[in-house]
Short mmCIF file of C-alpha atoms in Angstrom, two decimals:
data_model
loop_
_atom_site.label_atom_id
_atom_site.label_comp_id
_atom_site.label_asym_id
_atom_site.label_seq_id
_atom_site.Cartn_x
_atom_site.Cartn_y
_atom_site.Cartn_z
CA UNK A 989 52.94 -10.02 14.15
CA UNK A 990 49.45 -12.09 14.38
CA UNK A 991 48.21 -9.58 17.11
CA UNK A 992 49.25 -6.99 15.21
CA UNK A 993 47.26 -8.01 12.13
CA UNK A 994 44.37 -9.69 13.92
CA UNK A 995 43.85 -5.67 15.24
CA UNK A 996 43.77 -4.01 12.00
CA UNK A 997 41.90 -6.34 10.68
CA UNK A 998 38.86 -7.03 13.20
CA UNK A 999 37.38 -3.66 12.79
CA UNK A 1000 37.04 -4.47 8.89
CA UNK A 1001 35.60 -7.49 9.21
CA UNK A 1002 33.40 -6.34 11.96
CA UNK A 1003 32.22 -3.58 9.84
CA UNK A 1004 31.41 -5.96 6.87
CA UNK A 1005 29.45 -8.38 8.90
CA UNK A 1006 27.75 -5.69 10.19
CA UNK A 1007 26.34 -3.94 6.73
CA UNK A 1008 25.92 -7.71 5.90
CA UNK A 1009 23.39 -8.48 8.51
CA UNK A 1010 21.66 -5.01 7.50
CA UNK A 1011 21.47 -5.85 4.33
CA UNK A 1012 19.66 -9.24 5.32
CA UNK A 1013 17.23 -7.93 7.39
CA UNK A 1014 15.84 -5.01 5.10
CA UNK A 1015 15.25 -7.69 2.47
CA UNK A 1016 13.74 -9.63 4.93
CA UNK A 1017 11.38 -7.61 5.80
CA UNK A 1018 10.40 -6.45 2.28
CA UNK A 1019 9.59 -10.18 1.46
CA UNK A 1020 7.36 -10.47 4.47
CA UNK A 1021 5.39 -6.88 4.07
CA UNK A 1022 4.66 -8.63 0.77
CA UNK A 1023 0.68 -10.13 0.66
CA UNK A 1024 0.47 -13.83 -0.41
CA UNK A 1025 -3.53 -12.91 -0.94
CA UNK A 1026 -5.66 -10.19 -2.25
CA UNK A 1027 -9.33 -9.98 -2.13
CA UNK A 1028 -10.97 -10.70 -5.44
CA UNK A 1029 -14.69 -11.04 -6.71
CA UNK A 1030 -17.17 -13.57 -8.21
CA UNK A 1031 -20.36 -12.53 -9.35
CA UNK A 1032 -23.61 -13.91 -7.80
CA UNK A 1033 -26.57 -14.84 -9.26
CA UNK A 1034 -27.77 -11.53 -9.89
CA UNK A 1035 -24.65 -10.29 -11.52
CA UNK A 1036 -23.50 -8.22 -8.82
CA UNK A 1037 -19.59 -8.46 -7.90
CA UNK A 1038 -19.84 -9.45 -4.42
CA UNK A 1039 -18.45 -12.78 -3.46
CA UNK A 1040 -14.87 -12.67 -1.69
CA UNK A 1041 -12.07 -14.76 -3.09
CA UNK A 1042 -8.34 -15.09 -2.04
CA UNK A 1043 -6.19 -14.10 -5.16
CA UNK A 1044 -3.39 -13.22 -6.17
CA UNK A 1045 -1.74 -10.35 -8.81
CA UNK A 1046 1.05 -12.55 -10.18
CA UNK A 1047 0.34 -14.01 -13.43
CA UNK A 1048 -0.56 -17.33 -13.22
CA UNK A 1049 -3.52 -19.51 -13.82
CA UNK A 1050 -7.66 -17.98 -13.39
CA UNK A 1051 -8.26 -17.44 -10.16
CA UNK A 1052 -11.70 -18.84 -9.37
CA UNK A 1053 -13.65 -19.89 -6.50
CA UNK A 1054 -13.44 -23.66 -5.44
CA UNK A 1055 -10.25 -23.99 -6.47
CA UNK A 1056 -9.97 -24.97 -10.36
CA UNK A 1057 -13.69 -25.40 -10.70
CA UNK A 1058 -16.36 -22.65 -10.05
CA UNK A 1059 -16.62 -18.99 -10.93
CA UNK A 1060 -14.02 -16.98 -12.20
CA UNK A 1061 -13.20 -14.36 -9.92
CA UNK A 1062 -11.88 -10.27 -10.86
CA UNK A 1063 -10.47 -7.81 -9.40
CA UNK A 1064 -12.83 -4.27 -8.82
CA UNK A 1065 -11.56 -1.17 -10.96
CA UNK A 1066 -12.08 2.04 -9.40
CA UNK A 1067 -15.85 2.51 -10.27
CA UNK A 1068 -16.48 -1.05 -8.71
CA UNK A 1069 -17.03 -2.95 -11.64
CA UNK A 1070 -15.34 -6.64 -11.55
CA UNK A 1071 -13.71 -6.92 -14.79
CA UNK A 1072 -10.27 -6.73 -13.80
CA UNK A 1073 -8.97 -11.24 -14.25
CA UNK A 1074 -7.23 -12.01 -10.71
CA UNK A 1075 -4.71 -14.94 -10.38
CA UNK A 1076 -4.62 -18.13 -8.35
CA UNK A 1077 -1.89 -17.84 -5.64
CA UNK A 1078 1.64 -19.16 -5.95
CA UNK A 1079 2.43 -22.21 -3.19
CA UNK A 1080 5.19 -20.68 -1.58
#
Protein backbone atom coordinates (compact mmCIF):
# COMPACT_ATOMS: atom_id res chain seq x y z
CA UNK A 1 0.00 0.00 0.00
CA UNK A 2 2.93 2.69 0.88
CA UNK A 3 4.77 1.66 -2.41
CA UNK A 4 1.87 1.87 -4.11
CA UNK A 5 1.12 5.45 -3.07
CA UNK A 6 4.70 6.65 -2.72
CA UNK A 7 4.57 5.84 -6.91
CA UNK A 8 1.65 7.84 -7.79
CA UNK A 9 2.58 10.32 -5.87
CA UNK A 10 6.43 11.08 -6.64
CA UNK A 11 5.82 12.17 -10.12
CA UNK A 12 3.42 15.01 -8.63
CA UNK A 13 5.55 16.16 -6.29
CA UNK A 14 8.45 15.97 -8.59
CA UNK A 15 6.61 17.99 -11.05
CA UNK A 16 5.72 20.72 -8.42
CA UNK A 17 9.20 21.12 -7.17
CA UNK A 18 10.20 21.35 -10.45
CA UNK A 19 7.86 24.49 -11.73
CA UNK A 20 8.80 25.68 -8.16
CA UNK A 21 12.47 26.00 -8.73
CA UNK A 22 11.51 27.66 -12.25
CA UNK A 23 9.59 29.91 -10.84
CA UNK A 24 12.54 30.96 -8.41
CA UNK A 25 15.02 31.36 -10.78
CA UNK A 26 13.12 33.64 -13.40
CA UNK A 27 12.47 36.01 -10.51
CA UNK A 28 15.83 35.75 -9.67
CA UNK A 29 17.14 36.81 -12.42
CA UNK A 30 14.71 39.72 -13.03
CA UNK A 31 15.87 41.19 -9.60
CA UNK A 32 19.49 40.98 -10.62
CA UNK A 33 19.09 42.42 -14.45
CA UNK A 34 17.69 45.25 -12.33
CA UNK A 35 20.44 48.48 -12.04
CA UNK A 36 21.07 49.65 -8.42
CA UNK A 37 22.68 52.96 -10.31
CA UNK A 38 22.00 55.19 -13.19
CA UNK A 39 24.14 57.89 -14.46
CA UNK A 40 22.91 61.32 -13.55
CA UNK A 41 24.26 65.00 -14.03
CA UNK A 42 25.46 68.08 -12.07
CA UNK A 43 26.12 71.14 -13.71
CA UNK A 44 29.62 72.75 -13.69
CA UNK A 45 30.59 76.02 -13.36
CA UNK A 46 29.67 77.05 -16.66
CA UNK A 47 26.23 75.61 -16.57
CA UNK A 48 26.83 72.82 -18.76
CA UNK A 49 25.32 69.27 -17.60
CA UNK A 50 28.37 67.31 -17.49
CA UNK A 51 29.43 65.93 -14.20
CA UNK A 52 28.62 62.06 -13.64
CA UNK A 53 26.69 61.01 -10.59
CA UNK A 54 25.41 57.52 -9.44
CA UNK A 55 21.53 57.80 -9.06
CA UNK A 56 18.85 56.24 -8.86
CA UNK A 57 14.95 56.42 -10.50
CA UNK A 58 13.09 55.37 -7.35
CA UNK A 59 11.62 58.12 -5.49
CA UNK A 60 13.46 58.96 -2.70
CA UNK A 61 15.49 61.79 -1.39
CA UNK A 62 17.67 64.53 -4.10
CA UNK A 63 20.22 62.88 -5.47
CA UNK A 64 23.28 65.11 -5.32
CA UNK A 65 26.88 64.85 -5.52
CA UNK A 66 28.86 64.34 -2.17
CA UNK A 67 26.37 62.59 -0.72
CA UNK A 68 23.68 64.96 1.11
CA UNK A 69 25.74 68.05 0.51
CA UNK A 70 26.81 69.43 -2.97
CA UNK A 71 25.04 69.87 -6.27
CA UNK A 72 21.89 68.54 -7.12
CA UNK A 73 22.18 66.22 -9.81
CA UNK A 74 19.30 65.46 -13.05
CA UNK A 75 18.69 63.23 -15.25
CA UNK A 76 19.26 64.35 -19.36
CA UNK A 77 15.86 64.48 -21.43
CA UNK A 78 16.20 63.59 -24.91
CA UNK A 79 17.58 66.99 -26.25
CA UNK A 80 20.33 66.78 -23.45
CA UNK A 81 19.16 69.24 -21.20
CA UNK A 82 19.53 68.22 -17.28
CA UNK A 83 16.30 69.08 -15.86
CA UNK A 84 14.96 65.81 -15.26
CA UNK A 85 15.45 65.50 -10.58
CA UNK A 86 17.31 61.97 -10.12
CA UNK A 87 17.12 60.09 -6.73
CA UNK A 88 19.67 59.00 -4.17
CA UNK A 89 19.98 55.15 -4.24
CA UNK A 90 18.16 52.78 -1.91
CA UNK A 91 20.81 50.67 0.56
CA UNK A 92 19.85 47.40 -0.41
Amino acid sequence: MKTEIFKNVMPFAVAALGIAGAFTTTSMQSKSAEKPFVAAWTLDSNGDCNIPVECSETLGKICRANGDTGAQAFFKDNDGDCNQLAYKPQNP
